[in-house]
C-alpha atoms as a PDB file:
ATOM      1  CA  UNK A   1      -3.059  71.922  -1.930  1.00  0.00           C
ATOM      2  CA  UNK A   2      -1.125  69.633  -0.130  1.00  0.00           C
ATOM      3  CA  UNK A   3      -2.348  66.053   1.515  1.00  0.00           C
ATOM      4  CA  UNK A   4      -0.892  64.601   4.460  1.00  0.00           C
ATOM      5  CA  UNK A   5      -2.671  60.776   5.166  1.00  0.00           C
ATOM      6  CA  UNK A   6      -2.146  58.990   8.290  1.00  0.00           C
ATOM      7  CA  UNK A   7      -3.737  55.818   9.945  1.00  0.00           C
ATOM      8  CA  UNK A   8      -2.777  53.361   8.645  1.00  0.00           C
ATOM      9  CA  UNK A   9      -0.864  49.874  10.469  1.00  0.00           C
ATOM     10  CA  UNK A  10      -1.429  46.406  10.958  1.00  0.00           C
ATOM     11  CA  UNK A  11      -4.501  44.619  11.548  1.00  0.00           C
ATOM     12  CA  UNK A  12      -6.561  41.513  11.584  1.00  0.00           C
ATOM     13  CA  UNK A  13      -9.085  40.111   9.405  1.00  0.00           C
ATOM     14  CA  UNK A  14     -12.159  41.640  10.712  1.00  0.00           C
ATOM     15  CA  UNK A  15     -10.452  44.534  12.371  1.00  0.00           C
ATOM     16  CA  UNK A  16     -10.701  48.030  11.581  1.00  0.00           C
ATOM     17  CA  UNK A  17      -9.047  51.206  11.002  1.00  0.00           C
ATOM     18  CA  UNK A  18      -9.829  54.773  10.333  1.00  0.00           C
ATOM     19  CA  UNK A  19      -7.646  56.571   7.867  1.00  0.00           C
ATOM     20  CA  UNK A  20      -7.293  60.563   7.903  1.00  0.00           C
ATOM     21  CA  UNK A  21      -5.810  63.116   5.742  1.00  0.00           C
ATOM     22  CA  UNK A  22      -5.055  66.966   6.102  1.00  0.00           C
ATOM     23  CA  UNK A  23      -5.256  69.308   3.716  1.00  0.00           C
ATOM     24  CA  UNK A  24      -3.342  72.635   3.564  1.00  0.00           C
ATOM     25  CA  UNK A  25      -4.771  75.289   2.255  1.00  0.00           C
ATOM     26  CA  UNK A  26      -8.002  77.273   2.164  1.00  0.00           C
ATOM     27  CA  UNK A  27      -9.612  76.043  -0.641  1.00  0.00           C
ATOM     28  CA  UNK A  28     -10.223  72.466   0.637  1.00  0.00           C
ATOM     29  CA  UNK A  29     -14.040  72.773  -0.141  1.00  0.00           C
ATOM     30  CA  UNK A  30     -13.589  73.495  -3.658  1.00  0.00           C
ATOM     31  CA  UNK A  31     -12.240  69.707  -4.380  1.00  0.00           C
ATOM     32  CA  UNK A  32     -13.431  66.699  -4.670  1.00  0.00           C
ATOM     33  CA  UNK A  33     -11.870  64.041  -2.552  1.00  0.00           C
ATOM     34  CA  UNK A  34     -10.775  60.596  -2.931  1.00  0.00           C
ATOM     35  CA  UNK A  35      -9.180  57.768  -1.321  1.00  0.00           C
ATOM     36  CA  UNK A  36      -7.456  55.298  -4.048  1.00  0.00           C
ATOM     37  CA  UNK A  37      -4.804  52.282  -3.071  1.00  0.00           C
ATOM     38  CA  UNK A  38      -1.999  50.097  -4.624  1.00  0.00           C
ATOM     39  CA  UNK A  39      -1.917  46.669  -3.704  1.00  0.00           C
ATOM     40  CA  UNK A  40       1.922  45.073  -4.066  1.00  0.00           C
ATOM     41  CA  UNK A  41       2.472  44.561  -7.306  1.00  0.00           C
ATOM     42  CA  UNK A  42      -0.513  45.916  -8.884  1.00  0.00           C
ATOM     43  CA  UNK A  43      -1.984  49.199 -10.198  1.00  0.00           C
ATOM     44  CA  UNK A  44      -3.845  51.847  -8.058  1.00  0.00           C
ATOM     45  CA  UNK A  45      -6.955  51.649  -7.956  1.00  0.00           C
ATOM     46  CA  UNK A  46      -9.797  53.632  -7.196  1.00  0.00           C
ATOM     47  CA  UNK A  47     -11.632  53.327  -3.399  1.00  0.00           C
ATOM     48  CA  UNK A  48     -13.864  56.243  -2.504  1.00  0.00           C
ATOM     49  CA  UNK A  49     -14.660  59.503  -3.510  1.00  0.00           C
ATOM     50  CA  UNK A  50     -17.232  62.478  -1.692  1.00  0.00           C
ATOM     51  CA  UNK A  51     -18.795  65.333  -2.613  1.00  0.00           C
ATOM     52  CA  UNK A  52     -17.312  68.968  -1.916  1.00  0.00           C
ATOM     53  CA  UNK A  53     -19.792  69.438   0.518  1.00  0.00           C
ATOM     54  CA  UNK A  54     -19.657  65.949   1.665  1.00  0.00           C
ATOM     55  CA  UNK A  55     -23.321  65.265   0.685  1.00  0.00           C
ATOM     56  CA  UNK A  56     -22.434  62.684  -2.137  1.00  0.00           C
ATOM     57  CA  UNK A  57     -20.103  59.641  -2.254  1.00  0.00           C
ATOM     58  CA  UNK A  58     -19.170  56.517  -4.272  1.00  0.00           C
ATOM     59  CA  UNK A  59     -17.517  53.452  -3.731  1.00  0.00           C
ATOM     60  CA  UNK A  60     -15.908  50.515  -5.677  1.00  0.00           C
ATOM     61  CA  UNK A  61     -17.707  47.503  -5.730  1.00  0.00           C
ATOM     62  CA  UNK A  62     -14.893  45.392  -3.694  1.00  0.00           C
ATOM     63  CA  UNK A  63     -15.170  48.245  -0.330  1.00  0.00           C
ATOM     64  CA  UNK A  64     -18.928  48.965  -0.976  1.00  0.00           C
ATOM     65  CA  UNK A  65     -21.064  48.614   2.530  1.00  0.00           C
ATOM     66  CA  UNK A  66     -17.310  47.790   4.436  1.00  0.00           C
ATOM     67  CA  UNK A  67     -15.556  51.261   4.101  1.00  0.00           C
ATOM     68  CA  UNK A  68     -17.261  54.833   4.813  1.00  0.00           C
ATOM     69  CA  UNK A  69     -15.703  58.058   3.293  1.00  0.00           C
ATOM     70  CA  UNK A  70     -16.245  61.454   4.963  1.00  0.00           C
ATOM     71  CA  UNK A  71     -14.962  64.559   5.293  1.00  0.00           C
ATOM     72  CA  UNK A  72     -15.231  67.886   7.507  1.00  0.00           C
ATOM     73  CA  UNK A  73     -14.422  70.981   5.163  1.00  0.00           C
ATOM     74  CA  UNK A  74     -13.438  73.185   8.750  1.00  0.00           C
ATOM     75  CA  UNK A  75     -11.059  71.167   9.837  1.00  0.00           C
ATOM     76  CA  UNK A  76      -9.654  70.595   5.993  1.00  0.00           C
ATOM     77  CA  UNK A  77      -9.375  66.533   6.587  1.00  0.00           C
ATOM     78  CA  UNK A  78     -11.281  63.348   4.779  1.00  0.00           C
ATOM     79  CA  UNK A  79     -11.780  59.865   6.451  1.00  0.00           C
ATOM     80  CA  UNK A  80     -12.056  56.726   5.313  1.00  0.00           C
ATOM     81  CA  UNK A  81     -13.706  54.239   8.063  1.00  0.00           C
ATOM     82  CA  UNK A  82     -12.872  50.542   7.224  1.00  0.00           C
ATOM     83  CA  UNK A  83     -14.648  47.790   8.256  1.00  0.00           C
ATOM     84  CA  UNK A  84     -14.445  43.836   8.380  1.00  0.00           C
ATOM     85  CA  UNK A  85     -11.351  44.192   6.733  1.00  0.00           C
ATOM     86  CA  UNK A  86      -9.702  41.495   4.250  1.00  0.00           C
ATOM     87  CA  UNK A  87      -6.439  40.358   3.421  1.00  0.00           C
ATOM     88  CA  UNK A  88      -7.027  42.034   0.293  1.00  0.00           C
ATOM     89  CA  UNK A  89      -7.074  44.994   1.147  1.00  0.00           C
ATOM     90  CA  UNK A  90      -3.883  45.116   2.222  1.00  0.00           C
ATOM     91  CA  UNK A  91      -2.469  48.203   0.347  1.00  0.00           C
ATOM     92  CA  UNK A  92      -0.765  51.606   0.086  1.00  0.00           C
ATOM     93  CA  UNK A  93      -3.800  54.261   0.966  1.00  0.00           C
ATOM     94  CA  UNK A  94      -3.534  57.398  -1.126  1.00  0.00           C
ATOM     95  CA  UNK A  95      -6.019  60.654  -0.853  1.00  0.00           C
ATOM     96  CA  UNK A  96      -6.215  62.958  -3.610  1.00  0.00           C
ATOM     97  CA  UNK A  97      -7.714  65.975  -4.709  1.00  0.00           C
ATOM     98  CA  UNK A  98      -9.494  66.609  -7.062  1.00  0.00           C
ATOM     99  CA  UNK A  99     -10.938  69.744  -9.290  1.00  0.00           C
ATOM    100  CA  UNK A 100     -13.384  67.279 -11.534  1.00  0.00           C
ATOM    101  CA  UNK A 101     -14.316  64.189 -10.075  1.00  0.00           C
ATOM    102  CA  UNK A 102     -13.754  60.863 -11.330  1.00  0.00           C
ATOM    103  CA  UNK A 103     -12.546  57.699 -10.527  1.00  0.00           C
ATOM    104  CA  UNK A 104      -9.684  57.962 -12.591  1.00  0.00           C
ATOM    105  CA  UNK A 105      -6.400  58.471 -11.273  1.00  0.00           C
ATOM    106  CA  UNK A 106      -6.148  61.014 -14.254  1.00  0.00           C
ATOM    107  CA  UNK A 107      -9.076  62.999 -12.671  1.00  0.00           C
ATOM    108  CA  UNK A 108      -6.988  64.148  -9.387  1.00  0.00           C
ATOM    109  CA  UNK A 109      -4.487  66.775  -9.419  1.00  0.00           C
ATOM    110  CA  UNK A 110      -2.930  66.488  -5.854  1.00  0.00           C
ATOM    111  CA  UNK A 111      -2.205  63.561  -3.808  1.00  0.00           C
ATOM    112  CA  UNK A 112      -0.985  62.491  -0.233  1.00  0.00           C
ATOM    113  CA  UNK A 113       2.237  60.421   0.298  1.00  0.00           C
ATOM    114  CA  UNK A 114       0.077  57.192   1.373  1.00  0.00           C
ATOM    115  CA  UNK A 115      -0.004  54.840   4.114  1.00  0.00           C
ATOM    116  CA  UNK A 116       0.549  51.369   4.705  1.00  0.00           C
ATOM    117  CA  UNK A 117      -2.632  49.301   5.918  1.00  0.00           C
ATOM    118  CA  UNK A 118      -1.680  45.530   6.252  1.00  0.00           C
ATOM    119  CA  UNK A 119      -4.392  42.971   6.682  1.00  0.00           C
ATOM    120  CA  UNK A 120      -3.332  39.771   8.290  1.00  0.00           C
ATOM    121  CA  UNK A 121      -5.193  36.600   7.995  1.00  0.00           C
END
């Protein structure tokens, strides 16, 4: 499969932004997805993950009740909804596929190219 994220940009604390990615293929509802990012200079890290179906998801502590993953299988994309955003979350966004699950960037076989989101103080 192959991921294709957009969305990202430049915003202020407290703004928002919506991230998307597209999946090729027809087999989009047989992986897990997940959203991880890479802050400059650091290691990526896990964000968000749902549920093939969409019914399930998990968060990392620092994004949980601020960011909102989702994703509609007939239209092959995933969103991640960000809210009251922080300077520190200023990152690289990657989605990634996944035939497991996990938080692990060792648990997803396919990723995206990423996108810039910048959070200004």
């Amino acid at each position: 499969v192959q991921l294709q994220a957009s969305g990202g940009g430049l915003v202020q604390a407290g703004g928002s932004l919506r991230l998307s990615c597209t999946a090729s293929g027809r087999t989009f509802s047989s992986y897990v997805m997940g959203w991880f990012r890479q802050p400059p200079e650091k290691e990526r890290e896990f964000v968000a993950l749902v549920s093939r179906n969409g019914g399930l998801t998990y968060y990392a502590d620092s994004v949980k009740g601020r960011f909102t993953i989702s994703r509609d299988n007939a239209k092959n994309t995933v969103s991640l909804q960000m809210n009251s955003l922080k300077p520190e979350d200023t990152a690289v966004y990657f989605c990634a596929a996944s035939e497991r699950a996990g938080r692990g960037r060792s648990d997803y076989d396919y990723w995206g190219q990423g996108t810039q989101v910048t959070v200004s103080s």
